[in-house]
Amino acid sequence: MRYDLPMPDRELEAALSRSVSETKADLFRALAHPARIRVLEVLSDGDRTVGDMAELVGLEASHLSQQLAVLRRAGLVVGRRDGASVIYSLRVAEIAELLAVAKRVLILSLVEAQSVLDGLRVAAGEA
């Protein structure tokens, strides 16, 4: 007969770390679509209905609803009924902060790439 003994601390920490890493990966998979990023950016400015968001996001309502369903399952947005409409909002404000940090990282990368490009132009005598 086999008895499961508690995991040593190091093994438990590694198992929990993998679990957290997998959960983070799930979060980033939910973010890995331009339409979903745009939806979150629009909702960062305030709550909206599907009808309100469709034009701002540039999607038909049916496609937007599919993207919202992915974001709901990932726990990034919530919806509440208001008569015949569903009003969507970010589940937590930190989502907007995450998008802002991602934008800053992208800008830094572009600035660095521009600097490299400028150096190459100077070296090639194109400056």
XYZ file of C-alpha atoms in Angstrom:
127
model
C 0.000 0.000 0.000
C 1.328 3.446 -0.934
C 0.841 6.477 1.236
C 1.260 9.948 -0.229
C 3.587 11.898 1.959
C 3.692 15.664 1.925
C 6.046 17.048 -0.699
C 9.305 18.514 0.531
C 9.191 22.326 0.538
C 11.380 22.634 -2.567
C 9.158 20.269 -4.575
C 5.991 21.979 -3.370
C 7.407 25.386 -4.295
C 8.349 24.103 -7.768
C 4.879 22.606 -8.286
C 3.182 25.832 -7.220
C 5.518 27.856 -9.409
C 4.614 25.711 -12.446
C 0.941 26.132 -11.661
C 1.274 29.909 -11.412
C 3.318 29.968 -14.624
C 0.655 27.949 -16.427
C -2.056 30.283 -15.156
C -0.076 33.298 -16.349
C 0.365 31.628 -19.730
C -3.428 31.175 -19.917
C -3.847 34.883 -19.197
C -1.428 35.856 -21.959
C -3.113 33.452 -24.395
C -6.393 35.273 -23.732
C -4.601 38.539 -24.507
C -2.995 37.147 -27.672
C -5.459 38.593 -30.164
C -5.505 42.182 -31.463
C -9.298 42.443 -31.176
C -9.232 41.376 -27.527
C -6.481 43.888 -26.762
C -8.556 46.602 -28.439
C -11.658 45.589 -26.433
C -9.675 45.881 -23.203
C -8.290 49.255 -24.262
C -11.807 50.528 -24.993
C -13.070 49.206 -21.657
C -10.135 50.897 -19.923
C -11.920 54.157 -20.744
C -15.195 52.989 -19.168
C -18.034 50.501 -19.285
C -19.696 49.853 -22.636
C -22.313 47.739 -24.361
C -21.511 45.523 -27.351
C -23.215 48.091 -29.579
C -21.074 50.893 -28.148
C -17.873 48.885 -28.588
C -18.475 47.454 -32.062
C -17.603 50.616 -33.957
C -14.760 51.574 -31.594
C -13.168 48.129 -31.900
C -13.951 47.764 -35.603
C -15.759 44.426 -35.356
C -19.230 43.197 -36.161
C -21.303 42.577 -33.051
C -21.231 38.775 -33.499
C -17.422 38.639 -33.732
C -17.108 41.096 -30.846
C -19.372 38.881 -28.729
C -17.082 35.906 -29.401
C -14.054 37.898 -28.285
C -15.891 39.104 -25.187
C -16.734 35.483 -24.339
C -13.015 34.602 -24.405
C -12.249 37.569 -22.161
C -15.069 36.613 -19.764
C -13.826 33.014 -19.504
C -10.339 34.340 -18.771
C -11.776 36.509 -15.995
C -10.679 39.761 -17.625
C -14.110 41.319 -18.188
C -17.515 41.069 -16.582
C -20.953 41.812 -17.956
C -24.098 42.979 -16.219
C -27.624 43.195 -17.580
C -29.298 46.545 -17.988
C -32.660 45.860 -19.570
C -32.023 44.286 -22.967
C -28.356 45.307 -22.985
C -25.282 43.822 -21.372
C -22.795 46.360 -20.096
C -19.196 45.163 -20.030
C -16.385 46.377 -17.811
C -12.887 45.351 -16.823
C -12.977 42.900 -13.939
C -10.027 44.648 -12.292
C -8.452 48.028 -13.014
C -4.992 46.435 -13.107
C -5.823 45.127 -16.594
C -5.570 48.728 -17.859
C -2.224 49.046 -16.052
C -0.982 45.843 -17.709
C -1.868 47.257 -21.133
C -0.131 50.542 -20.304
C 3.038 48.698 -19.250
C 2.926 46.631 -22.455
C 2.668 49.852 -24.461
C 5.682 51.334 -22.650
C 7.714 48.163 -23.294
C 6.794 48.328 -26.988
C 7.754 52.008 -27.192
C 11.133 51.285 -25.562
C 11.765 48.477 -28.043
C 10.892 50.733 -30.963
C 13.129 53.527 -29.663
C 16.021 51.064 -29.354
C 15.359 49.703 -32.852
C 15.275 53.244 -34.243
C 18.615 53.956 -32.566
C 20.157 50.861 -34.172
C 18.708 51.856 -37.547
C 20.115 55.376 -37.209
C 23.545 53.895 -36.412
C 23.408 51.662 -39.457
C 22.476 54.610 -41.664
C 25.396 56.647 -40.327
C 27.772 53.716 -40.867
C 26.498 53.328 -44.443
C 26.960 57.044 -45.116
C 23.215 57.681 -45.539
C 22.903 60.190 -42.714
